[in-house]
Each structure stands twice: as structure tokens, then as C-alpha cells.
Amino acid sequence: MRLLVTAGPTREPLDPVRYLSNRSSGKMGYAVASAAAARGHAVVLISGPVALPPPPDVRLVRVNTAAEMLGAVQSELADCEALIMAAAVADWRPVFIAGQKIKKHAGNLTVELEPTADILRHIKSDKGARLFVGFAAETGDPLPAARAKLQAKGLDFIVANDVSRSDIGFDVDHNQVTLLHVDGRTDHWPKMTKKETAERLIRELELAVKAQSGGAAG
Ligand code: PMT
């Protein structure tokens, strides 16, 4: 398969030295890209700014902002059979980006934010026969919001994780996820390394592609 994977945070600039972002390290998305490449798939990894080495046998496209990630996804999607959006895309960005560093001054600074483009919603109509997999980062029980996102974003699967826990989710080597299928099936996976979680996710994807093509693939 040809797979498109996104990973890491995006950074939304406020001025030349400051930005709005989140705690994503890229570990989950990089693990997915590595697991897919290790299974012999052709992988394009679109990565926000992270401190990880490029995974072997993967074509890496680096981006910073949500708008850049959207552009990269749009230009790579046509050649891919599946998209896995593990990136933690910023949901808002500053309306105005100052050209010079905003000087410190007495009192509060009010920053107006506007929504970024929702990448998955934006490309929903280009899905065709491709498999789309999202991740849902929630605090507390992730399942109700994950189910809603699965439907709203037109996904085949969503991988739900509770990012309020310190032992899984953001910037650690483990995750504990629930895989929600579009047909309503719900699989609770045990706590595993992100590598193991990624390997299992790639196997699920391979099975889904095989089922979609009537068992002819793989
Ligand atoms: O990077 P790590 O430190 O390893 O952490 C892993 C992780 C917690 C970031 C990862 O497991 C995860 O949950 N990624 C998704 C984070 C997220 O943005 O979730 P969300 O529930 O806000 O978004 C739902 C889906 O919509 C995601 O697939 C997201 O990529 C996508 N999205 C979100 C916002 C946006 N503007 N466009 C999008 O396409």
C-alpha cells in the first residue's frame, strides 16, 4: 500500500519568536510510519516540528503550520490508498501575526484566535475508496467524542486516546487506545508501546483493505 501519515504538532506563529502549539512529540505518528515501512508499504510522513530522527525508508515532508499541513496532505493524497492522521493539528491560530517581536509592556495582552482549517473535514470529499484513519485526543472518557468525530470527519476508523493521563498519550513511549470502526465495532487495546500500537494499527488497516477488495489483496 501507499500510505500517508501525519505526525506531531503544528505551530501557529504569533510573532517571529512566539507560537501557539501543543504537547505532541510526534512519537505516535512516527511509530505508525515506521511500522508501515517495516511491513513493506510505501510511506509518506508529513511531520510537524518534532525532535525525532526521520524513520528509515519513509519519505519525510516537514511542515510547521496547520495550513502547511493541509497543503501537504492535499498534494500527497492522490497517490495514496490510506491516510492516517496522528498529527495534533492546532485548532486555532492568531488572527494577526506581528512582523516584529511584540514588545513586553505592562498589563495584559489579548490575542484574537481564529479556527484553522480542519484537514480531515476539508479533504472528506476527496476520500474516494481510500481508507481514512483519525486519532481522537480527549481528556477523560474519549469514546463519546471519538464516535462523533468518526462520523463528522468521514473516517473508517478512529483511534481514541485519553491525553489526560501521564503514562499514555502525549510525549511518552506508551499508549492505550480504543479502535472505533465505522461499522460500530469497538476494540479496547491494552496499554502497549507506541511501536506495538502502531504495528497493530497497520495490521488492522491491511485487513480492512483486504476486506474492501473482497479478499484479493495481500
Ligand atoms: O505525538 P505524541 O506525543 O506521540 O502524542 C500522540 C497523540 C496524543 C498526539 C496522538 O495519539 C493523537 O491523539 N493524535 C490526534 C490529536 C488530535 O488532534 O486529536 P483531535 O481529537 O483534536 O482531532 C481528531 C482528528 O482530526 C485527528 O486525526 C486530527 O489529526 C484531525 N484534525 C484535527 C484538527 C484539524 N484542524 N484538522 C484535523 O484534521
XYZ file of N, CA and C and ligand atoms in Angstrom:
693
model
N 0.832 -1.199 0.000
C 0.000 0.000 0.000
C 0.865 1.246 0.000
N 0.272 2.325 -0.484
C 0.928 3.636 -0.338
C 0.177 4.392 0.755
N 0.884 4.702 1.814
C 0.240 5.299 2.991
C 0.739 6.709 3.235
N -0.203 7.562 3.614
C 0.131 8.929 4.007
C -0.134 9.032 5.502
N 0.903 9.428 6.249
C 0.795 9.511 7.716
C 1.143 10.933 8.134
N 0.396 11.478 9.080
C 0.787 12.777 9.650
C 1.168 12.588 11.109
N 2.071 13.443 11.584
C 2.572 13.294 12.959
C 2.953 14.645 13.534
N 2.951 14.685 14.859
C 3.477 15.863 15.545
C 2.471 16.990 15.665
N 2.932 18.077 16.270
C 2.046 19.231 16.444
C 2.130 20.155 15.227
N 1.302 21.167 15.171
C 1.608 22.290 14.291
C 1.911 23.485 15.183
N 2.590 24.452 14.602
C 2.915 25.687 15.328
C 2.290 26.851 14.592
N 1.521 27.634 15.310
C 0.833 28.766 14.698
C 1.472 30.049 15.216
N 2.218 30.763 14.351
C 3.008 31.895 14.837
C 2.165 33.079 15.305
N 2.710 33.740 16.336
C 2.107 34.971 16.856
C 2.982 36.162 16.461
N 4.275 35.945 16.491
C 5.253 36.930 16.032
C 6.512 36.142 15.670
N 7.608 36.766 15.285
C 8.762 35.971 14.822
C 9.361 35.056 15.886
N 9.008 35.200 17.157
C 9.646 34.371 18.189
C 8.644 33.550 19.009
N 7.354 33.735 18.785
C 6.361 33.036 19.618
C 5.339 32.309 18.742
N 4.801 31.220 19.319
C 3.788 30.479 18.572
C 2.832 29.788 19.532
N 1.697 29.336 18.975
C 0.708 28.540 19.708
C 0.875 27.105 19.226
N 0.956 26.135 20.162
C 1.158 24.749 19.740
C 0.580 23.811 20.804
N 1.028 22.577 20.835
C 0.536 21.618 21.831
C 1.654 20.635 22.166
N 1.341 19.664 23.001
C 2.385 18.799 23.585
C 2.756 17.595 22.720
N 2.266 17.498 21.513
C 2.584 16.314 20.697
C 4.080 16.251 20.387
N 4.653 15.072 20.616
C 6.081 14.841 20.352
C 6.320 14.239 18.977
N 5.250 13.727 18.360
C 5.387 13.021 17.083
C 5.622 11.524 17.242
N 5.801 11.057 18.487
C 6.175 9.641 18.684
C 5.132 8.684 18.102
N 3.850 8.987 18.302
C 2.809 8.060 17.831
C 2.821 7.995 16.299
N 2.822 9.147 15.658
C 2.791 9.166 14.190
C 4.054 8.570 13.578
N 5.206 8.860 14.188
C 6.455 8.291 13.671
C 6.455 6.774 13.829
N 5.873 6.278 14.929
C 5.781 4.828 15.126
C 4.897 4.201 14.051
N 3.811 4.890 13.700
C 2.916 4.370 12.651
C 3.660 4.331 11.312
N 4.360 5.412 11.000
C 5.096 5.457 9.736
C 6.164 4.354 9.701
N 6.893 4.173 10.805
C 7.944 3.147 10.855
C 7.357 1.747 10.721
N 6.241 1.508 11.425
C 5.615 0.177 11.375
C 5.140 -0.136 9.962
N 4.584 0.872 9.301
C 4.091 0.661 7.930
C 5.259 0.376 6.984
N 6.340 1.152 7.125
C 7.500 0.943 6.251
C 8.110 -0.436 6.494
N 8.147 -0.853 7.763
C 8.715 -2.166 8.096
C 7.889 -3.304 7.494
N 6.606 -3.044 7.247
C 5.739 -4.049 6.612
C 5.808 -3.985 5.088
N 6.673 -3.102 4.572
C 6.877 -3.035 3.128
C 5.989 -2.045 2.405
N 5.237 -1.241 3.148
C 4.391 -0.239 2.496
C 5.228 0.984 2.128
N 4.786 1.703 1.104
C 5.450 2.957 0.718
C 4.822 4.073 1.545
N 5.641 4.780 2.317
C 5.086 5.720 3.300
C 5.588 7.141 3.054
N 4.647 8.075 3.036
C 4.983 9.497 3.078
C 4.554 9.982 4.460
N 5.491 10.593 5.181
C 5.210 11.088 6.529
C 5.251 12.613 6.504
N 4.108 13.218 6.792
C 4.053 14.683 6.887
C 4.158 15.023 8.365
N 5.239 15.707 8.703
C 5.535 15.909 10.121
C 5.575 17.381 10.494
N 4.911 17.686 11.596
C 5.094 18.982 12.225
C 6.454 19.006 12.905
N 6.803 20.136 13.541
C 8.130 20.263 14.142
C 8.300 19.353 15.354
N 9.179 18.369 15.243
C 9.443 17.430 16.336
C 10.949 17.217 16.436
N 11.375 16.568 17.514
C 12.816 16.349 17.739
C 13.210 14.903 17.453
N 12.471 14.232 16.592
C 12.742 12.809 16.327
C 13.549 12.649 15.042
N 14.396 11.600 14.968
C 15.094 11.352 13.706
C 14.114 10.822 12.659
N 14.353 11.115 11.384
C 13.460 10.595 10.339
C 13.436 9.075 10.364
N 12.263 8.449 10.281
C 12.230 6.978 10.252
C 12.853 6.471 8.956
N 13.505 5.299 9.013
C 14.098 4.751 7.788
C 13.030 4.376 6.759
N 13.401 4.472 5.498
C 12.547 4.034 4.384
C 11.210 4.762 4.307
N 11.207 6.013 4.737
C 9.981 6.818 4.714
C 10.325 8.138 4.042
N 9.433 8.658 3.185
C 9.675 9.999 2.614
C 9.066 11.035 3.555
N 9.929 11.913 4.057
C 9.517 12.865 5.096
C 9.252 14.231 4.474
N 8.087 14.789 4.793
C 7.737 16.148 4.366
C 7.537 16.965 5.633
N 8.346 18.004 5.806
C 8.263 18.786 7.048
C 7.374 20.014 6.851
N 6.506 20.258 7.825
C 5.644 21.445 7.793
C 5.666 22.088 9.176
N 5.165 23.306 9.242
C 5.048 23.975 10.539
C 3.594 24.229 10.935
N 2.861 24.877 10.058
C 1.513 25.312 10.443
C 0.442 24.327 9.958
N -0.773 24.512 10.495
C -1.906 23.697 10.043
C -2.167 23.930 8.557
N -2.031 25.182 8.107
C -2.270 25.482 6.687
C -1.243 24.751 5.816
N 0.021 24.706 6.270
C 1.044 23.971 5.511
C 0.741 22.474 5.521
N 0.268 21.961 6.657
C -0.041 20.525 6.711
C -1.202 20.201 5.772
N -2.207 21.074 5.747
C -3.327 20.867 4.816
C -2.813 20.832 3.373
N -1.960 21.792 3.013
C -1.425 21.841 1.645
C -0.653 20.582 1.304
N 0.168 20.107 2.256
C 0.972 18.910 2.009
C 0.074 17.676 1.875
N -0.936 17.572 2.732
C -1.857 16.428 2.644
C -2.563 16.447 1.290
N -3.015 17.638 0.886
C -3.729 17.724 -0.399
C -2.829 17.323 -1.560
N -1.546 17.713 -1.509
C -0.711 17.383 -2.664
C -0.233 15.936 -2.658
N -0.227 15.273 -1.504
C 0.250 13.875 -1.463
C -0.892 12.854 -1.548
N -2.113 13.308 -1.270
C -3.217 12.352 -1.091
C -3.521 11.519 -2.334
N -3.432 12.161 -3.506
C -3.856 11.491 -4.739
C -3.124 10.168 -4.940
N -1.859 10.111 -4.516
C -1.054 8.911 -4.755
C -1.198 7.858 -3.659
N -2.048 8.112 -2.671
C -2.093 7.208 -1.505
C -3.412 6.454 -1.401
N -3.329 5.261 -0.815
C -4.531 4.435 -0.633
C -5.109 4.556 0.767
N -4.314 5.101 1.685
C -4.828 5.281 3.044
C -4.137 6.474 3.691
N -4.887 7.155 4.536
C -4.374 8.313 5.279
C -4.545 8.039 6.762
N -3.486 8.231 7.525
C -3.567 8.074 8.986
C -3.164 9.408 9.606
N -4.140 10.078 10.200
C -3.898 11.423 10.755
C -3.613 11.313 12.253
N -2.338 11.087 12.589
C -1.951 11.044 14.005
C -1.503 12.417 14.508
N -1.399 13.383 13.596
C -0.924 14.719 13.994
C -1.921 15.399 14.920
N -1.374 16.196 15.819
C -2.200 17.043 16.686
C -2.184 18.446 16.066
N -3.122 18.636 15.168
C -3.179 19.895 14.415
C -3.782 20.974 15.316
N -3.136 22.134 15.364
C -3.689 23.219 16.191
C -5.077 23.592 15.676
N -6.017 23.778 16.587
C -7.383 24.116 16.186
C -7.585 25.616 15.987
N -6.705 26.430 16.564
C -6.811 27.880 16.401
C -5.440 28.456 16.067
N -5.479 29.629 15.467
C -4.228 30.363 15.194
C -4.491 31.847 15.422
N -3.429 32.596 15.741
C -3.613 34.030 15.914
C -4.117 34.674 14.618
N -5.071 35.591 14.744
C -5.611 36.283 13.563
C -4.536 37.157 12.923
N -3.768 37.841 13.779
C -2.701 38.714 13.261
C -1.345 38.142 13.659
N -0.428 38.073 12.719
C 0.957 37.663 13.014
C 1.803 38.933 12.937
N 2.357 39.318 14.080
C 3.156 40.541 14.103
C 4.449 40.329 13.323
N 4.847 41.335 12.563
C 6.076 41.244 11.771
C 7.325 41.351 12.628
N 7.206 42.035 13.761
C 8.322 42.212 14.694
C 7.925 41.601 16.031
N 8.924 41.257 16.848
C 8.647 40.715 18.178
C 7.758 41.696 18.965
N 6.670 41.179 19.521
C 5.784 42.038 20.313
C 6.508 42.403 21.597
N 6.665 43.689 21.836
C 7.442 44.138 22.993
C 6.668 43.898 24.283
N 7.406 43.518 25.302
C 6.793 43.355 26.628
C 6.299 44.723 27.110
N 5.087 44.740 27.664
C 4.576 46.000 28.200
C 3.739 45.693 29.423
N 3.435 46.704 30.186
C 2.651 46.497 31.407
C 1.242 46.068 31.022
N 0.621 45.244 31.866
C -0.770 44.861 31.634
C -0.903 43.620 30.762
N -2.150 43.273 30.470
C -2.449 42.046 29.732
C -2.248 42.237 28.230
N -2.048 41.115 27.568
C -2.026 41.117 26.106
C -3.184 40.231 25.657
N -4.059 40.763 24.850
C -5.174 39.962 24.341
C -4.845 39.525 22.917
N -4.953 38.222 22.680
C -4.655 37.685 21.342
C -5.940 37.106 20.773
N -6.325 37.565 19.605
C -7.532 37.013 18.978
C -7.142 35.792 18.143
N -7.885 34.713 18.328
C -7.597 33.469 17.601
C -8.727 33.165 16.629
N -8.384 32.550 15.519
C -9.404 32.090 14.567
C -9.176 30.604 14.319
N -10.223 29.870 13.924
C -10.039 28.430 13.692
C -9.115 28.179 12.501
N -8.308 27.144 12.605
C -7.541 26.678 11.450
C -8.474 25.805 10.608
N -8.037 25.487 9.412
C -8.831 24.553 8.598
C -8.785 23.175 9.252
N -9.928 22.497 9.312
C -9.926 21.105 9.772
C -9.534 20.253 8.564
N -8.353 19.660 8.629
C -7.798 18.974 7.454
C -8.708 17.828 7.011
N -9.117 16.991 7.973
C -9.938 15.833 7.607
C -11.277 16.267 6.997
N -11.909 17.283 7.584
C -13.183 17.751 7.003
C -12.952 18.334 5.614
N -11.825 18.999 5.445
C -11.519 19.663 4.187
C -11.351 18.675 3.037
N -10.771 17.505 3.344
C -10.460 16.551 2.262
C -11.479 15.412 2.187
N -12.521 15.502 3.031
C -13.535 14.439 3.106
C -14.080 14.064 1.718
N -14.323 15.085 0.897
C -14.943 14.812 -0.410
C -13.946 14.187 -1.402
N -12.656 14.190 -1.066
C -11.649 13.570 -1.957
C -11.340 12.132 -1.541
N -12.104 11.610 -0.592
C -11.757 10.318 0.003
C -11.796 9.179 -1.022
N -12.842 9.130 -1.809
C -12.979 8.022 -2.759
C -12.913 6.690 -2.035
N -12.145 5.745 -2.577
C -12.046 4.403 -1.967
C -10.953 4.338 -0.907
N -10.308 5.493 -0.642
C -9.199 5.478 0.335
C -9.724 5.215 1.742
N -8.850 4.620 2.552
C -9.191 4.461 3.961
C -8.675 5.680 4.716
N -9.527 6.260 5.534
C -9.127 7.401 6.351
C -9.184 6.987 7.826
N -8.065 7.184 8.508
C -7.984 6.862 9.935
C -7.634 8.143 10.692
N -8.430 8.454 11.708
C -8.125 9.608 12.548
C -7.723 9.146 13.935
N -7.202 10.056 14.710
C -6.959 9.831 16.135
C -7.846 10.826 16.871
N -8.320 10.461 18.041
C -9.083 11.409 18.854
C -8.364 11.579 20.181
N -7.908 12.782 20.435
C -7.225 13.084 21.695
C -8.238 13.747 22.621
N -8.596 13.048 23.670
C -9.620 13.564 24.583
C -9.096 13.529 26.007
N -9.719 14.315 26.860
C -9.404 14.243 28.287
C -10.610 13.616 28.977
N -10.384 12.547 29.730
C -11.481 11.778 30.293
C -11.894 10.706 29.298
N -13.120 10.173 29.459
C -13.593 9.100 28.578
C -13.573 9.595 27.125
N -12.690 9.007 26.295
C -12.572 9.545 24.929
C -13.661 9.057 23.974
N -14.465 8.065 24.388
C -15.297 7.381 23.397
C -16.441 8.208 22.816
N -17.237 8.929 23.636
C -18.347 9.686 23.023
C -17.865 10.702 21.982
N -16.830 11.460 22.319
C -16.333 12.466 21.367
C -15.689 11.786 20.167
N -15.006 10.657 20.407
C -14.354 9.951 19.299
C -15.400 9.443 18.300
N -16.518 8.908 18.819
C -17.585 8.427 17.920
C -18.110 9.577 17.058
N -18.317 10.721 17.699
C -18.837 11.884 16.963
C -17.844 12.312 15.882
N -16.541 12.286 16.204
C -15.525 12.702 15.225
C -15.433 11.694 14.079
N -15.590 10.414 14.400
C -15.558 9.364 13.364
C -16.602 9.668 12.291
N -17.807 10.023 12.736
C -18.894 10.317 11.785
C -18.657 11.640 11.082
N -18.388 12.683 11.876
C -18.302 14.033 11.314
C -17.171 14.168 10.311
N -16.079 13.428 10.539
C -14.913 13.588 9.676
C -14.851 12.522 8.580
N -15.878 11.683 8.497
C -15.963 10.712 7.402
C -14.873 9.664 7.446
N -14.583 9.130 8.654
C -13.456 8.205 8.820
C -13.907 6.751 8.772
N -12.956 5.860 8.467
C -13.213 4.422 8.552
C -12.924 3.907 9.949
N -11.888 4.482 10.568
C -11.522 4.143 11.957
C -11.162 5.428 12.678
N -11.342 5.383 13.998
C -10.709 6.422 14.805
C -10.042 5.755 16.001
N -8.860 6.220 16.309
C -8.074 5.681 17.417
C -8.217 6.669 18.569
N -8.936 6.240 19.618
C -9.232 7.172 20.714
C -8.218 6.991 21.834
N -7.639 8.104 22.282
C -6.746 8.022 23.454
C -7.050 9.135 24.441
N -6.810 8.804 25.724
C -7.070 9.754 26.811
C -5.771 10.502 27.096
N -5.718 11.761 26.663
C -4.459 12.504 26.808
C -4.356 13.225 28.158
N -5.292 12.910 29.071
C -5.148 13.493 30.419
C -4.251 12.618 31.289
N -3.963 11.404 30.823
C -3.089 10.502 31.604
C -1.619 10.798 31.316
N -0.791 10.669 32.340
C 0.625 10.997 32.138
C 1.415 9.798 31.610
N 0.836 8.580 31.706
C 1.576 7.387 31.278
C 1.294 6.996 29.831
N 0.318 7.637 29.215
C -0.020 7.356 27.800
C -0.331 8.688 27.121
N -0.473 8.652 25.806
C -0.882 9.863 25.085
C 0.308 10.700 24.656
N 0.318 11.957 25.087
C 1.347 12.899 24.635
C 2.735 12.571 25.182
N 3.725 12.565 24.310
C 5.136 12.656 24.660
C 5.636 11.544 25.585
N 5.073 10.364 25.487
C 5.582 9.203 26.227
C 5.663 8.039 25.233
N 6.264 6.944 25.677
C 6.506 5.833 24.737
C 5.368 4.817 24.690
N 4.344 4.994 25.512
C 3.235 4.042 25.549
C 1.916 4.717 25.163
N 0.978 3.881 24.779
C -0.378 4.391 24.563
C -1.375 3.294 24.912
N -2.559 3.699 25.256
C -3.652 2.746 25.473
C -4.833 3.323 24.715
N -5.257 2.614 23.681
C -6.229 3.199 22.760
C -7.436 2.293 22.605
N -8.506 2.896 22.129
C -9.678 2.142 21.701
C -9.859 2.416 20.220
N -9.969 1.345 19.444
C -10.165 1.497 17.999
C -11.657 1.414 17.716
N -12.202 2.487 17.178
C -13.621 2.510 16.819
C -13.729 2.353 15.306
N -14.517 1.376 14.882
C -14.712 1.142 13.451
C -15.982 1.863 13.012
N -16.059 2.206 11.733
C -17.240 2.915 11.249
C -18.493 2.036 11.341
N -18.306 0.704 11.327
C -19.474 -0.185 11.432
C -19.924 -0.383 12.882
N -19.335 0.331 13.816
C -19.798 0.294 15.203
C -18.952 -0.582 16.120
N -18.079 -1.428 15.538
C -17.235 -2.264 16.398
C -16.288 -1.404 17.219
N -16.044 -1.848 18.435
C -15.183 -1.093 19.356
C -14.174 -2.057 19.962
N -12.892 -1.823 19.707
C -11.857 -2.711 20.250
C -11.020 -1.954 21.266
N -11.027 -2.454 22.485
C -10.189 -1.850 23.527
C -8.853 -2.567 23.523
N -7.796 -1.866 23.219
C -6.461 -2.470 23.199
C -5.778 -2.207 24.543
N -4.942 -3.149 24.967
C -4.243 -2.928 26.246
C -3.180 -1.839 26.104
N -2.671 -1.412 27.246
C -1.553 -0.452 27.220
C -0.348 -1.151 26.591
N 0.218 -0.522 25.593
C 1.358 -1.100 24.868
C 2.328 0.023 24.532
N 3.495 -0.349 24.015
C 4.369 0.700 23.497
C 3.692 1.291 22.245
N 4.105 2.497 21.905
C 3.547 3.096 20.685
C 3.941 2.272 19.458
N 5.120 1.651 19.527
C 5.551 0.780 18.424
C 4.554 -0.370 18.264
N 4.196 -1.018 19.388
C 3.252 -2.145 19.318
C 1.867 -1.672 18.871
N 1.443 -0.527 19.384
C 0.138 0.029 18.990
C 0.127 0.289 17.483
N 1.219 0.854 16.996
C 1.318 1.181 15.564
C 1.307 -0.093 14.718
N 2.024 -1.114 15.172
C 2.073 -2.366 14.402
C 0.666 -2.979 14.314
N -0.055 -2.912 15.429
C -1.410 -3.483 15.433
C -2.336 -2.669 14.529
N -2.150 -1.357 14.537
C -2.981 -0.497 13.688
C -2.726 -0.793 12.206
N -1.488 -0.992 11.858
C -1.166 -1.294 10.453
C -1.769 -2.642 10.050
N -1.737 -3.614 10.969
C -2.367 -4.913 10.651
C -3.876 -4.736 10.430
N -4.522 -3.908 11.253
C -5.967 -3.631 11.084
C -6.234 -3.010 9.720
N -5.366 -2.102 9.341
C -5.528 -1.412 8.062
C -5.392 -2.399 6.905
N -4.404 -3.276 7.023
C -4.201 -4.289 5.980
C -5.442 -5.181 5.861
N -6.017 -5.562 7.014
C -7.223 -6.402 6.998
C -8.387 -5.654 6.351
N -8.502 -4.366 6.673
C -9.605 -3.574 6.119
C -9.471 -3.445 4.606
N -8.248 -3.251 4.133
C -8.032 -3.139 2.681
C -8.360 -4.466 2.001
N -7.949 -5.550 2.654
C -8.214 -6.886 2.118
C -9.730 -7.122 2.040
N -10.436 -6.741 3.106
C -11.888 -6.934 3.131
C -12.553 -6.082 2.050
N -12.040 -4.854 1.887
C -12.617 -3.923 0.916
C -12.484 -4.461 -0.508
N -11.335 -5.125 -0.758
C -11.117 -5.615 -2.121
C -11.557 -7.070 -2.248
N -12.441 -7.485 -1.364
C -13.025 -8.819 -1.457
C -12.034 -9.936 -1.231
N -10.961 -9.621 -0.453
C -10.013 -10.674 -0.119
C -8.940 -10.857 -1.167
N -8.959 -9.989 -2.217
C -7.989 -10.188 -3.301
C -6.600 -9.655 -2.955
N -6.540 -8.667 -2.031
C -5.246 -8.054 -1.737
C -4.433 -8.896 -0.765
N -3.113 -8.577 -0.730
C -2.174 -9.047 0.272
C -2.133 -10.513 0.430
O 2.745 12.863 19.287
P 2.706 12.092 20.580
O 3.409 12.819 21.706
O 3.199 10.675 20.423
O 1.183 12.006 21.050
C 0.293 11.226 20.315
C -1.060 11.943 20.149
C -1.724 12.090 21.504
C -0.855 13.339 19.519
C -1.903 11.053 19.180
O -2.086 9.780 19.753
C -3.268 11.706 18.886
O -4.226 11.565 19.622
N -3.343 12.453 17.742
C -4.526 13.242 17.359
C -4.512 14.548 18.096
C -5.712 15.409 17.734
O -5.528 16.461 17.155
O -6.873 14.918 18.025
P -8.293 15.685 17.804
O -9.269 14.875 18.552
O -8.153 17.136 18.138
O -8.542 15.581 16.243
C -9.253 14.490 15.657
C -8.647 14.171 14.303
O -8.798 15.307 13.430
C -7.161 13.835 14.320
O -6.916 12.760 13.463
C -6.501 15.129 13.835
O -5.275 14.863 13.154
C -7.547 15.685 12.884
N -7.559 17.160 12.786
C -7.610 17.936 13.900
C -7.625 19.311 13.784
C -7.573 19.892 12.489
N -7.552 21.227 12.329
N -7.543 19.103 11.401
C -7.559 17.743 11.517
O -7.557 17.016 10.526
